[in-house]
Structure formats: C-alpha cells, structure tokens
PDB file of C-alpha atoms in Angstrom:
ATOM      1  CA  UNK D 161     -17.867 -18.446 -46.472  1.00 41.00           C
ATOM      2  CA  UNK D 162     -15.150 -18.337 -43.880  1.00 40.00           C
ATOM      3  CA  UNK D 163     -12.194 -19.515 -44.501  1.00 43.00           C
ATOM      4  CA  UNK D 164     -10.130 -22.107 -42.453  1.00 46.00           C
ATOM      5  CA  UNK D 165      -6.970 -19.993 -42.191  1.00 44.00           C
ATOM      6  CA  UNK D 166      -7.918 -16.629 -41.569  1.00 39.00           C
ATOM      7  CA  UNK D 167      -3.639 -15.997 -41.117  1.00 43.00           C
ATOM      8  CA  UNK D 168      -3.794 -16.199 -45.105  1.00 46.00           C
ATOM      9  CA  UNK D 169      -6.456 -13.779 -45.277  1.00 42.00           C
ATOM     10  CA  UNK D 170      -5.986 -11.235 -42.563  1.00 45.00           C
ATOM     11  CA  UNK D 171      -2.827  -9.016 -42.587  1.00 52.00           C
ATOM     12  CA  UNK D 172      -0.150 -10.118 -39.492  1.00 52.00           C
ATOM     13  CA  UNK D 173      -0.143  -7.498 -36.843  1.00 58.00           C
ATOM     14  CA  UNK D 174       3.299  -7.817 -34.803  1.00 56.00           C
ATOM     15  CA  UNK D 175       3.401  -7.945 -31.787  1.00 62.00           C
ATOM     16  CA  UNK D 176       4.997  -5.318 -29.539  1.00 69.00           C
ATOM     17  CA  UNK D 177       8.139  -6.623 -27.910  1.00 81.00           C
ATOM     18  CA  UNK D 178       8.610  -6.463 -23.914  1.00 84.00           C
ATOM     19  CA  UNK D 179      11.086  -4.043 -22.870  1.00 88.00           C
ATOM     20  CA  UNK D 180      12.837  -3.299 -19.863  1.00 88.00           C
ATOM     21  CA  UNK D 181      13.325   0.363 -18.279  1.00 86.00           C
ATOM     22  CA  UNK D 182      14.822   2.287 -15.212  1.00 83.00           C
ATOM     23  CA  UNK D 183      12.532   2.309 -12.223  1.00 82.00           C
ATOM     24  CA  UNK D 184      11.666   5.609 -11.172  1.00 81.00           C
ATOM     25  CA  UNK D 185      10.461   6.053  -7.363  1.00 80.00           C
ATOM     26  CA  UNK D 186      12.344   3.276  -6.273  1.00 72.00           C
ATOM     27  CA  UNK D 187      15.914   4.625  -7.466  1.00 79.00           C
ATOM     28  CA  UNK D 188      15.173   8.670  -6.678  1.00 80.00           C
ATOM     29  CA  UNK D 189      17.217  10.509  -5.050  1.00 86.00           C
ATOM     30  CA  UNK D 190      15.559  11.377  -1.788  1.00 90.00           C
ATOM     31  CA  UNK D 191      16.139  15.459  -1.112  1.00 90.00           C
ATOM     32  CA  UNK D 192      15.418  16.928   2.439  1.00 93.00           C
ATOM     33  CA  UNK D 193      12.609  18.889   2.366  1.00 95.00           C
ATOM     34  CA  UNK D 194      13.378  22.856   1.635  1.00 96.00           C
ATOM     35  CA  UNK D 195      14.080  24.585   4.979  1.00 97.00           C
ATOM     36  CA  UNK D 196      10.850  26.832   4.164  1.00 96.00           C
ATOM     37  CA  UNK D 197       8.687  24.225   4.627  1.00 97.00           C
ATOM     38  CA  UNK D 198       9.768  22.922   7.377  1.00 97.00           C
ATOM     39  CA  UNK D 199       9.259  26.292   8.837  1.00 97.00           C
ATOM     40  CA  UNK D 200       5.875  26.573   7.311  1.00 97.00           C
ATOM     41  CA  UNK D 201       4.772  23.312   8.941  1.00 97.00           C
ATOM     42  CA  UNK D 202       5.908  24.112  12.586  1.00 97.00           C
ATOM     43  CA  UNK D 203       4.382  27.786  12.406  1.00 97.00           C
ATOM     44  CA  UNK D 204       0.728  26.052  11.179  1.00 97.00           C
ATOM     45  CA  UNK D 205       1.369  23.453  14.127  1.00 96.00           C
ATOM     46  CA  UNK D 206       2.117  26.012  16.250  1.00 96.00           C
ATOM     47  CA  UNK D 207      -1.008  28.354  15.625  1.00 96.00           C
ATOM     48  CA  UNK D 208      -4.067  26.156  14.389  1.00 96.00           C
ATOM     49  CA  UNK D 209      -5.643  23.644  16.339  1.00 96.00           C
ATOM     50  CA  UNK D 210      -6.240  20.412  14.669  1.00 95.00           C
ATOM     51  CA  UNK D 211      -9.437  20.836  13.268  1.00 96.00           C
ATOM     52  CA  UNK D 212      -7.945  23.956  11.418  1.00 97.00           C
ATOM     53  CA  UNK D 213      -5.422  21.975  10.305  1.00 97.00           C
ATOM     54  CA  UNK D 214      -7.477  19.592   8.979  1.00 97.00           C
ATOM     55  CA  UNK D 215      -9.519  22.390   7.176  1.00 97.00           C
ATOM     56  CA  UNK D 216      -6.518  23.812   5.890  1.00 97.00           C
ATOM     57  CA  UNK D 217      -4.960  19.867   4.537  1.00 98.00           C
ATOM     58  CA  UNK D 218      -8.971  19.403   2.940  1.00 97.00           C
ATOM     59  CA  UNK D 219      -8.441  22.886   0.979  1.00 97.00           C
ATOM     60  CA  UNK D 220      -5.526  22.000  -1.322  1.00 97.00           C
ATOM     61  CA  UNK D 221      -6.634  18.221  -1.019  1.00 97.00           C
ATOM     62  CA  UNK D 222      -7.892  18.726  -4.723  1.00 97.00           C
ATOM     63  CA  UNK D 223      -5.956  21.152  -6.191  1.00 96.00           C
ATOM     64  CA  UNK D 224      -3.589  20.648  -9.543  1.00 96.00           C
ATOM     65  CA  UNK D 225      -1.153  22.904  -8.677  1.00 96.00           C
ATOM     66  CA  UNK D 226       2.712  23.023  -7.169  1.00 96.00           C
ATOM     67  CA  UNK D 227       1.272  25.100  -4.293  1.00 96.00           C
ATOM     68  CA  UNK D 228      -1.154  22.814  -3.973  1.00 97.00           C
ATOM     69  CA  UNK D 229       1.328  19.625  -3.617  1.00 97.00           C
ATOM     70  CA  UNK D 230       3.514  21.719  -1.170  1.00 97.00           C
ATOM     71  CA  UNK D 231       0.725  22.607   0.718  1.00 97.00           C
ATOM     72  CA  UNK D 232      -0.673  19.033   1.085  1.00 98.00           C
ATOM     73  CA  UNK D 233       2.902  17.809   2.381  1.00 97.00           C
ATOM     74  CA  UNK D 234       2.998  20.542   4.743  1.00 98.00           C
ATOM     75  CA  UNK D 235      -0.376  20.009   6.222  1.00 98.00           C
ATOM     76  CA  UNK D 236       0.087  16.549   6.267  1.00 98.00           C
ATOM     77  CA  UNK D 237       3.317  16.818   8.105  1.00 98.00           C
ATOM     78  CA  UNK D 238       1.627  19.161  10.661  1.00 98.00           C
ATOM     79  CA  UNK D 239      -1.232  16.474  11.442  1.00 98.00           C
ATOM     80  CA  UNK D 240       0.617  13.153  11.713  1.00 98.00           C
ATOM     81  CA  UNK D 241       3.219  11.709  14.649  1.00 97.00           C
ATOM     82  CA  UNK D 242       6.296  11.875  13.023  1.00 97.00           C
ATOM     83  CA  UNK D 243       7.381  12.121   8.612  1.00 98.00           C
ATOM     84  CA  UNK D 244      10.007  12.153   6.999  1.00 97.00           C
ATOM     85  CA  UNK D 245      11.772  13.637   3.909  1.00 97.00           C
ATOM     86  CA  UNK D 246      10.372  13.946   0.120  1.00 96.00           C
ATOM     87  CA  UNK D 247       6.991  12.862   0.623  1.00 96.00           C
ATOM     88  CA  UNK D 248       4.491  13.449  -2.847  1.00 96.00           C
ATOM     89  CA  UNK D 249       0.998  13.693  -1.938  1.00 98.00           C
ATOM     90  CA  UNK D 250      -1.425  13.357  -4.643  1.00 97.00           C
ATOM     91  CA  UNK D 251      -4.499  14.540  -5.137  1.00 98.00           C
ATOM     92  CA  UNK D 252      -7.564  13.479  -2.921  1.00 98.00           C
ATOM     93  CA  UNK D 253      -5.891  11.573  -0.617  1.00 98.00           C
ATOM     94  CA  UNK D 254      -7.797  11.317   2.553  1.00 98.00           C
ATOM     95  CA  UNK D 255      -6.686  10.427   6.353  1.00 97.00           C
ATOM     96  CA  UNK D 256      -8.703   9.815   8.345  1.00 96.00           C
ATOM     97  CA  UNK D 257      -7.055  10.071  11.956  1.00 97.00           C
ATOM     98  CA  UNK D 258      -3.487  10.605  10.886  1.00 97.00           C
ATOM     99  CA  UNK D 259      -2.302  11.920  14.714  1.00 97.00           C
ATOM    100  CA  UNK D 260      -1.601   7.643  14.201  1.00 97.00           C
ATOM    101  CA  UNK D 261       1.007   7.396  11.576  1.00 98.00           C
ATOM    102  CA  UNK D 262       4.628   7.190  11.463  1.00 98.00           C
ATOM    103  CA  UNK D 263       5.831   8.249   7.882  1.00 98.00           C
ATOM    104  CA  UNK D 264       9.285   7.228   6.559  1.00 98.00           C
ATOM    105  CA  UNK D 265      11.699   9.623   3.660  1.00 97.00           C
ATOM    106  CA  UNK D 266      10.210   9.231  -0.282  1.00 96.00           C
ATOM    107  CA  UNK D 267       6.636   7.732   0.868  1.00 97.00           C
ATOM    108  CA  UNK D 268       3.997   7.851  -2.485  1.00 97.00           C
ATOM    109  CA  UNK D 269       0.446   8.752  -1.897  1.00 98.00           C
ATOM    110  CA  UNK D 270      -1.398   7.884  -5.115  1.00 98.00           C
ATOM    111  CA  UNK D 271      -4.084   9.915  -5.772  1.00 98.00           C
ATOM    112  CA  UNK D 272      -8.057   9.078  -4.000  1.00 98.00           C
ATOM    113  CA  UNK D 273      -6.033   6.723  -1.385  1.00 98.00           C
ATOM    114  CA  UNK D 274      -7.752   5.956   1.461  1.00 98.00           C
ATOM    115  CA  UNK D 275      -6.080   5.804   4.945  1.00 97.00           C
ATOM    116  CA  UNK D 276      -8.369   5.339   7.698  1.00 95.00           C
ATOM    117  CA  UNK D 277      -6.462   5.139  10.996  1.00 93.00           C
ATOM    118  CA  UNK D 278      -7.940   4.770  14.425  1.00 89.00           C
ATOM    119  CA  UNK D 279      -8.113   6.678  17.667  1.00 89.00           C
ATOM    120  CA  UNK D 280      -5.609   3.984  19.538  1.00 88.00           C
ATOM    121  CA  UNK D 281      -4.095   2.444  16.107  1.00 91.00           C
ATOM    122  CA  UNK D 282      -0.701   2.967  14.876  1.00 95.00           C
ATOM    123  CA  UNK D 283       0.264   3.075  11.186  1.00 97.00           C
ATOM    124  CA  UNK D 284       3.805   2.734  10.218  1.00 98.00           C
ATOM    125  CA  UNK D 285       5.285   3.311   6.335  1.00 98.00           C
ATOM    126  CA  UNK D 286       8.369   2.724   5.798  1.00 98.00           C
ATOM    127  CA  UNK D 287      11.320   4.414   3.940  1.00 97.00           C
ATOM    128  CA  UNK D 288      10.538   4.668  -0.256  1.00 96.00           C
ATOM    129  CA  UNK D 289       6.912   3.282   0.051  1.00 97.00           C
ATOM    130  CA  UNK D 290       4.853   3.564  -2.922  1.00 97.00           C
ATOM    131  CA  UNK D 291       1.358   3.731  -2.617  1.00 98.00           C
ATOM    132  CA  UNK D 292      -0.875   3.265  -6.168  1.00 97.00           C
ATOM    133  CA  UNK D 293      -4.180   5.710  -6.677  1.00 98.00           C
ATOM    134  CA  UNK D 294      -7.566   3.718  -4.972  1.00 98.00           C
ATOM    135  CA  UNK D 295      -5.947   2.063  -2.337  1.00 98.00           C
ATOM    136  CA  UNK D 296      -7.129   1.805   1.092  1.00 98.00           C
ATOM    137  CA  UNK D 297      -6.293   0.729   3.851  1.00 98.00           C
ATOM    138  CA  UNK D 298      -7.980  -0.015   7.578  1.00 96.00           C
ATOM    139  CA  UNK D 299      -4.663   0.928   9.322  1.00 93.00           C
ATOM    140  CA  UNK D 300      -5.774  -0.477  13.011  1.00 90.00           C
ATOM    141  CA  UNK D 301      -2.402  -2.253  13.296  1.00 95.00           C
ATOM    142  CA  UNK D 302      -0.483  -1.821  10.094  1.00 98.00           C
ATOM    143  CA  UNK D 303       3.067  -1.588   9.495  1.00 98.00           C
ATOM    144  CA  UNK D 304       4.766  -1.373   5.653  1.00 98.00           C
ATOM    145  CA  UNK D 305       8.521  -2.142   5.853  1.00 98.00           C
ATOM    146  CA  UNK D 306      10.661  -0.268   3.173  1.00 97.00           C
ATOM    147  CA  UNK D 307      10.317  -0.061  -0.581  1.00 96.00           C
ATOM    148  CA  UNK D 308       6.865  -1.720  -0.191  1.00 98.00           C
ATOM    149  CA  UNK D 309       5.177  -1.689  -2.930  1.00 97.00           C
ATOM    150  CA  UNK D 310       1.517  -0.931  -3.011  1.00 98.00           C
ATOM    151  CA  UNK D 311      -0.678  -1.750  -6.353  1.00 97.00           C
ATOM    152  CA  UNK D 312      -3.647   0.877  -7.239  1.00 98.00           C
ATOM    153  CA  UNK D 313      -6.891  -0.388  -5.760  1.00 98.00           C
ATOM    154  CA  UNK D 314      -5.391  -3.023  -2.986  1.00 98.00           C
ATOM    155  CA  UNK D 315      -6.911  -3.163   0.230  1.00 98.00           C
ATOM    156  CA  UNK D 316      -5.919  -4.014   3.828  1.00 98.00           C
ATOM    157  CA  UNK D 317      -8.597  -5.335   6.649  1.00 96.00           C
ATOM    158  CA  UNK D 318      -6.903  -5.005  10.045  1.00 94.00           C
ATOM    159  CA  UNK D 319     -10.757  -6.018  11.838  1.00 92.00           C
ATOM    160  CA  UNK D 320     -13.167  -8.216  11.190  1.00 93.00           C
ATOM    161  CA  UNK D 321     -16.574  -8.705  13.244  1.00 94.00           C
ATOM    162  CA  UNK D 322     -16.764 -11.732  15.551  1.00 93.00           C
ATOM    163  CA  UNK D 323     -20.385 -12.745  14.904  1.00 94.00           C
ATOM    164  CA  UNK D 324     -21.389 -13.343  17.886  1.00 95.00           C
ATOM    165  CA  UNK D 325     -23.909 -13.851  19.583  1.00 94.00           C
ATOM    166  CA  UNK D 326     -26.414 -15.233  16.431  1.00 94.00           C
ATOM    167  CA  UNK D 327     -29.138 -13.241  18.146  1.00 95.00           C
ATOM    168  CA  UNK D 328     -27.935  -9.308  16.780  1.00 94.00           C
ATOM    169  CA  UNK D 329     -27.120  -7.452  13.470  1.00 95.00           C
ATOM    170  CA  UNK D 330     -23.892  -9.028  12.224  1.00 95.00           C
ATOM    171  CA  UNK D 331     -22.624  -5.585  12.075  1.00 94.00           C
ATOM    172  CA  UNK D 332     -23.700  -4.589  15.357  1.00 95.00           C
ATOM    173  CA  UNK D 333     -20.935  -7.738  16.962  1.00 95.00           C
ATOM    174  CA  UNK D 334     -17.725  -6.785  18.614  1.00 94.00           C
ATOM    175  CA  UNK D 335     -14.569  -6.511  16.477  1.00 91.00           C
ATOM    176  CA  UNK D 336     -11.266  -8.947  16.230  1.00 92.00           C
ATOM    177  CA  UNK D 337      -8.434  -6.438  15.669  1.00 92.00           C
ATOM    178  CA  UNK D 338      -5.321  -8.707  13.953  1.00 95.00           C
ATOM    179  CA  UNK D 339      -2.041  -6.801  12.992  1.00 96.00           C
ATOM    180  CA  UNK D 340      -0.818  -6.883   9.674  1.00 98.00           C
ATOM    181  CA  UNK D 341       2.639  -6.680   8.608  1.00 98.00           C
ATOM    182  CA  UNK D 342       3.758  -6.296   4.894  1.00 98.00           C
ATOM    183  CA  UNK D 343       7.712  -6.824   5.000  1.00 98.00           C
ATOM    184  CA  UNK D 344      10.326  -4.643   3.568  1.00 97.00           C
ATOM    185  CA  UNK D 345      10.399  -5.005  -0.381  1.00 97.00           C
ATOM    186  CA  UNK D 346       6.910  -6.763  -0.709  1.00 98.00           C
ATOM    187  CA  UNK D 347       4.789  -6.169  -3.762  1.00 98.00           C
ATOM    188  CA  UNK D 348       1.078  -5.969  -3.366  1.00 98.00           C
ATOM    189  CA  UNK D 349      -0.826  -6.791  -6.776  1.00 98.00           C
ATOM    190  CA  UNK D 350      -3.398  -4.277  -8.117  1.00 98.00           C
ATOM    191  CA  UNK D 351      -7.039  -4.968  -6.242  1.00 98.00           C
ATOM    192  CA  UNK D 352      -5.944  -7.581  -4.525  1.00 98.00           C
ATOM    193  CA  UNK D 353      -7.018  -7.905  -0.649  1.00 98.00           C
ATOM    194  CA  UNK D 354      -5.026  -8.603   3.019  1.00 98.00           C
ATOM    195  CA  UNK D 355      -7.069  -9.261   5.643  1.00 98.00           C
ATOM    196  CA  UNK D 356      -6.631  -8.978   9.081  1.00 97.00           C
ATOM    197  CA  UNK D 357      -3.710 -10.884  10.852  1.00 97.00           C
ATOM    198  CA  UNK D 358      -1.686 -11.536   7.402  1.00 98.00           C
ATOM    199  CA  UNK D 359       2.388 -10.684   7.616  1.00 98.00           C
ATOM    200  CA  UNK D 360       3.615 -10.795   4.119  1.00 98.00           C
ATOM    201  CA  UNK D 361       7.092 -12.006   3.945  1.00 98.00           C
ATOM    202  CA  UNK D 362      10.413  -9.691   3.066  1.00 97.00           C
ATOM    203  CA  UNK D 363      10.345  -9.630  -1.194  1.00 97.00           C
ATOM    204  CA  UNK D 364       7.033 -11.600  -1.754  1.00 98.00           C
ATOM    205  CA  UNK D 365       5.064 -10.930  -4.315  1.00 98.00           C
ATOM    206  CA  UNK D 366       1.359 -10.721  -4.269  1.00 98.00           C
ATOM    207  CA  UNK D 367      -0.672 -11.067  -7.681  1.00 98.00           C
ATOM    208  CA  UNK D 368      -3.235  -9.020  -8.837  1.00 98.00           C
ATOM    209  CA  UNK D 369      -6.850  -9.863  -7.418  1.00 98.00           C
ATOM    210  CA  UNK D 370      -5.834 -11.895  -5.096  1.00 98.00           C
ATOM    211  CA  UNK D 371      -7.414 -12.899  -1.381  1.00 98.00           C
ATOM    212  CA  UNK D 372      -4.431 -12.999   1.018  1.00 98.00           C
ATOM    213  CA  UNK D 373      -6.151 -15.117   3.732  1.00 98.00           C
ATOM    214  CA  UNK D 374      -2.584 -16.221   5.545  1.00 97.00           C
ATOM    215  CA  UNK D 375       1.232 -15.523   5.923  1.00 98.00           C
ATOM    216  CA  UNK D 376       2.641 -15.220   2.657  1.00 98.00           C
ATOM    217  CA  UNK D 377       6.626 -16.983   3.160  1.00 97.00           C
ATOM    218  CA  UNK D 378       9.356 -14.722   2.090  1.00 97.00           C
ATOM    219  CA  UNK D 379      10.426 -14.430  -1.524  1.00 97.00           C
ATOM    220  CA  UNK D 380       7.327 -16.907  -2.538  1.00 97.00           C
ATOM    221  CA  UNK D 381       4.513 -15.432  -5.405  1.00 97.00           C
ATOM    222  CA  UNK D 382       1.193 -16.348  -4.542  1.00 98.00           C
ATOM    223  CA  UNK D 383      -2.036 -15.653  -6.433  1.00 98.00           C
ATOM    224  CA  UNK D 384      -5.504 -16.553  -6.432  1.00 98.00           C
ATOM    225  CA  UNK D 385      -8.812 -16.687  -3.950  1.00 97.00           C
ATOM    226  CA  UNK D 386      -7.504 -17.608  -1.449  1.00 97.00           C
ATOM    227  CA  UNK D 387      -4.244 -17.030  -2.633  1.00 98.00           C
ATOM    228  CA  UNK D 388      -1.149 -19.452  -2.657  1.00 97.00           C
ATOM    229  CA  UNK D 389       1.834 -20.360  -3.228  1.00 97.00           C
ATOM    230  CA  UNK D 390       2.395 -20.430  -7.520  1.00 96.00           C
ATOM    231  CA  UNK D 391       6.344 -20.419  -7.524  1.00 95.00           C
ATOM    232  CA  UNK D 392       9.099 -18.772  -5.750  1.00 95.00           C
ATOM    233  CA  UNK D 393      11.340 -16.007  -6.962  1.00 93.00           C
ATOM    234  CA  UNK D 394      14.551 -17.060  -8.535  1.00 77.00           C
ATOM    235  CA  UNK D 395      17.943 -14.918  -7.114  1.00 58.00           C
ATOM    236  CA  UNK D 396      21.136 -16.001  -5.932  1.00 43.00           C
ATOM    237  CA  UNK D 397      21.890 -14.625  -2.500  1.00 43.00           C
ATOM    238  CA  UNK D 398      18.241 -14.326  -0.939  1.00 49.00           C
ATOM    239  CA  UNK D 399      18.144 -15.300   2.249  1.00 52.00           C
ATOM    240  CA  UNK D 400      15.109 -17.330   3.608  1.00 49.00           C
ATOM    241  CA  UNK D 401      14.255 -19.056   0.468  1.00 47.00           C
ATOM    242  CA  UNK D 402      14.639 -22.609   1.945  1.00 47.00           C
ATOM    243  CA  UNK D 403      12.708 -21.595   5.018  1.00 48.00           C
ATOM    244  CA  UNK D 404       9.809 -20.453   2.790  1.00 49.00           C
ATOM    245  CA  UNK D 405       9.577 -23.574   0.990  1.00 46.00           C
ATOM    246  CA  UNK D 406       9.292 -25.381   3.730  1.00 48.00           C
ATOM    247  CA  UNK D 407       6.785 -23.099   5.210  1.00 49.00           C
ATOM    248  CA  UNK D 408       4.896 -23.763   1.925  1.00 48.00           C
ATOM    249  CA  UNK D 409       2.577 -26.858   2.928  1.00 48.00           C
ATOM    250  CA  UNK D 410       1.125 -25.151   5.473  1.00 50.00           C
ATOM    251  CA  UNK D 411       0.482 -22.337   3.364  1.00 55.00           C
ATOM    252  CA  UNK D 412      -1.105 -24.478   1.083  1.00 54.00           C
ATOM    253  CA  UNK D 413       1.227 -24.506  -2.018  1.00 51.00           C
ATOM    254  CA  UNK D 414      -0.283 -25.603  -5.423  1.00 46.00           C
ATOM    255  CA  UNK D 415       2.025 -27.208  -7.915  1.00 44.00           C
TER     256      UNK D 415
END
C-alpha cells in the first residue's frame, strides 16, 4: 500500500540554492595578440595560396593542444578579411568561405560551430562575441553587434527558397536572401532558430528553442514557436524600452 504522504515516508532532499558568479568571457581582459603571431600569420599569407591555407587551418582543426589553438587563430586570421585581437578557436570549427568575415577583438568559437559564408556574403562579429559549441550559422547577410551572445546549438537562416513556380523540386526554386541583424548585447537561447530577415533588438533576450519568425523590440524576452513577446527586462536607464512596448502588438505580444 502506498501511502498518501510520501513527504512522511521519504527522506527530504534540499534543494540546491541559486547562486550568482563573475562572468568570465564577457569581463576578460582582451590582450593583443603576441607579436610572433602576427608575424606567423602574414609570412603563411604571404607564401601559401588559399587552398594551402585552408589545408594548413583543417590540420590543427582537431587538435587538443596549445599549438594547436595558436595555430587555428593564425590560420584563421590568414584566411578571413579583417580580425581582431584575442580570438579562441575551438576545436572543429569549420568556415566555410571565410575570405567573407569581418572579426572583432575577444570573438568565441565554440567547438563543431558551423559558419558557412558565401562567395558575395559578408559576415560581421562584433567585439567580445561568444559563440556556444553546435551553432551554425548561414552567414549570407549576417551581422552580430558586440557582446552578442550566442547559445550552443542556435541557428541563423539568412535564405529561404521562393517556391516558385509549383511545377519544379521545391529545392530546385530560386532563393530570397533577407539580412539578419542581432544587436549589440543580444542573447540567443540554446537551439533556438532566426530566420532570414529577423533584426534582434540591442539587449533582447531570446529563449531557448525558440522560432524567431520577426523583429524582436529591444530589451523585450520572447520565447516560443513562433516566438513572442513574454515580458520585458527590468533596468533603470535602458533606453528604448517604451519604444519596444509599443512595438509589441505588432510583434504579437502574449500577456
């Protein structure tokens, strides 16, 4: 027989308390890269021809090592238009046409990202960006503003197929390329999706799993599929807040 309280039965397990600690990438110190690797980068650049260089980026693309996470940042820096200082590269990243992107001081690569860029695309990070392992992202038209944050497994759509005409392989219809913008201090929740077109406003927060169909207002918190407006974040001296709430009906709000 089972009895009605089980609490007088079972032993109480307490619960661990929430706690608060320092952030970590987003407070770093950003160093300038070592003068050596600088030098290493331009003297690859200057005798390999991109395919090498690619070849020489895939060969410490798995490795465990500190040569190996040099290495990576110096390849990388030889292959893409412009990057900045104190970049960490982890493994198994993959870029796929990085001649395209613009890379800001402190960016994080987490480990088996994706980044497939395109012959005429342009993909900018920003300053402090951190990007969680098992993202990807179809950078046609993508910009990330500073201290973006990036959850593991989040994706970004910057195409979608028109459809048309009825008569062909959906797949075999031209392409809608939409810009996407994810504004400076954004959060992106783990596996959740942007499709093409979407700007995410400055300090929103997007939660985990969700579809992010339209502009996300800044400073709101929107979740769901499709996602939308939940609440708005709470802070004395935001700007924009009013504006956003506003914004909100057409974003489809749900209170």
């Amino acid at each position: 027989m089972i009895p009605d309280d089980l609490d007088d039965v079972l032993p109480r397990k307490k619960k661990a308390g929430s706690r608060v600690v320092k952030a970590i990438h987003g407070v770093r110190e950003i160093e300038p890269d070592p003068p050596f690797e600088l030098g290493m980068a331009a003297h690859l650049a200057g005798r390999l021809g991109r395919e090498q260089l690619h070849e020489a980026y895939a060969q410490h693309a798995a490795g465990a090592t500190a040569i190996d996470d040099i290495m990576r940042r110096v390849c990388l820096r030889t292959l893409v238009r412009s990057m900045g200082s104190g970049a960490t590269v982890r493994r198994h990243v993959t870029v796929i046409h990085p001649e395209t992107f613009e890379i800001g001081d402190g960016v994080f690569f987490g480990e088996q990202s994706i980044i497939q860029g395109r012959l005429d695309g342009c993909f900018v990070i920003g300053k402090g960006v951190w990007i969680g392992p098992q993202s990807y992202f179809d950078a046609r038209d993508l910009v990330l503003e500073e201290y973006v944050g990036w959850g593991s497994g989040a994706k970004v759509l910057g195409s979608e197929h028109t459809g048309d005409p009825l008569d062909v392989p959906f797949i075999r219809t031209d392409l809608k390329i939409a810009p996407v913008r994810i504004c400076a201090w954004a959060d992106i929740g783990v596996n959740s999706v942007v499709l093409p077109g979407v700007t995410v406003g400055r300090g929103a927060i997007v939660g985990a799993g969700a579809v992010v169909t339209r502009d996300v207002p800044d400073f709101a918190i929107v979740a769901g599929v499709p996602a939308r407006v939940i609440r708005w974040r709470k802070k004395q001296g935001f700007e924009g807040i009013q504006a956003g709430r506003r914004s909100s009906r057409k974003f489809g709000r749900s209170d």
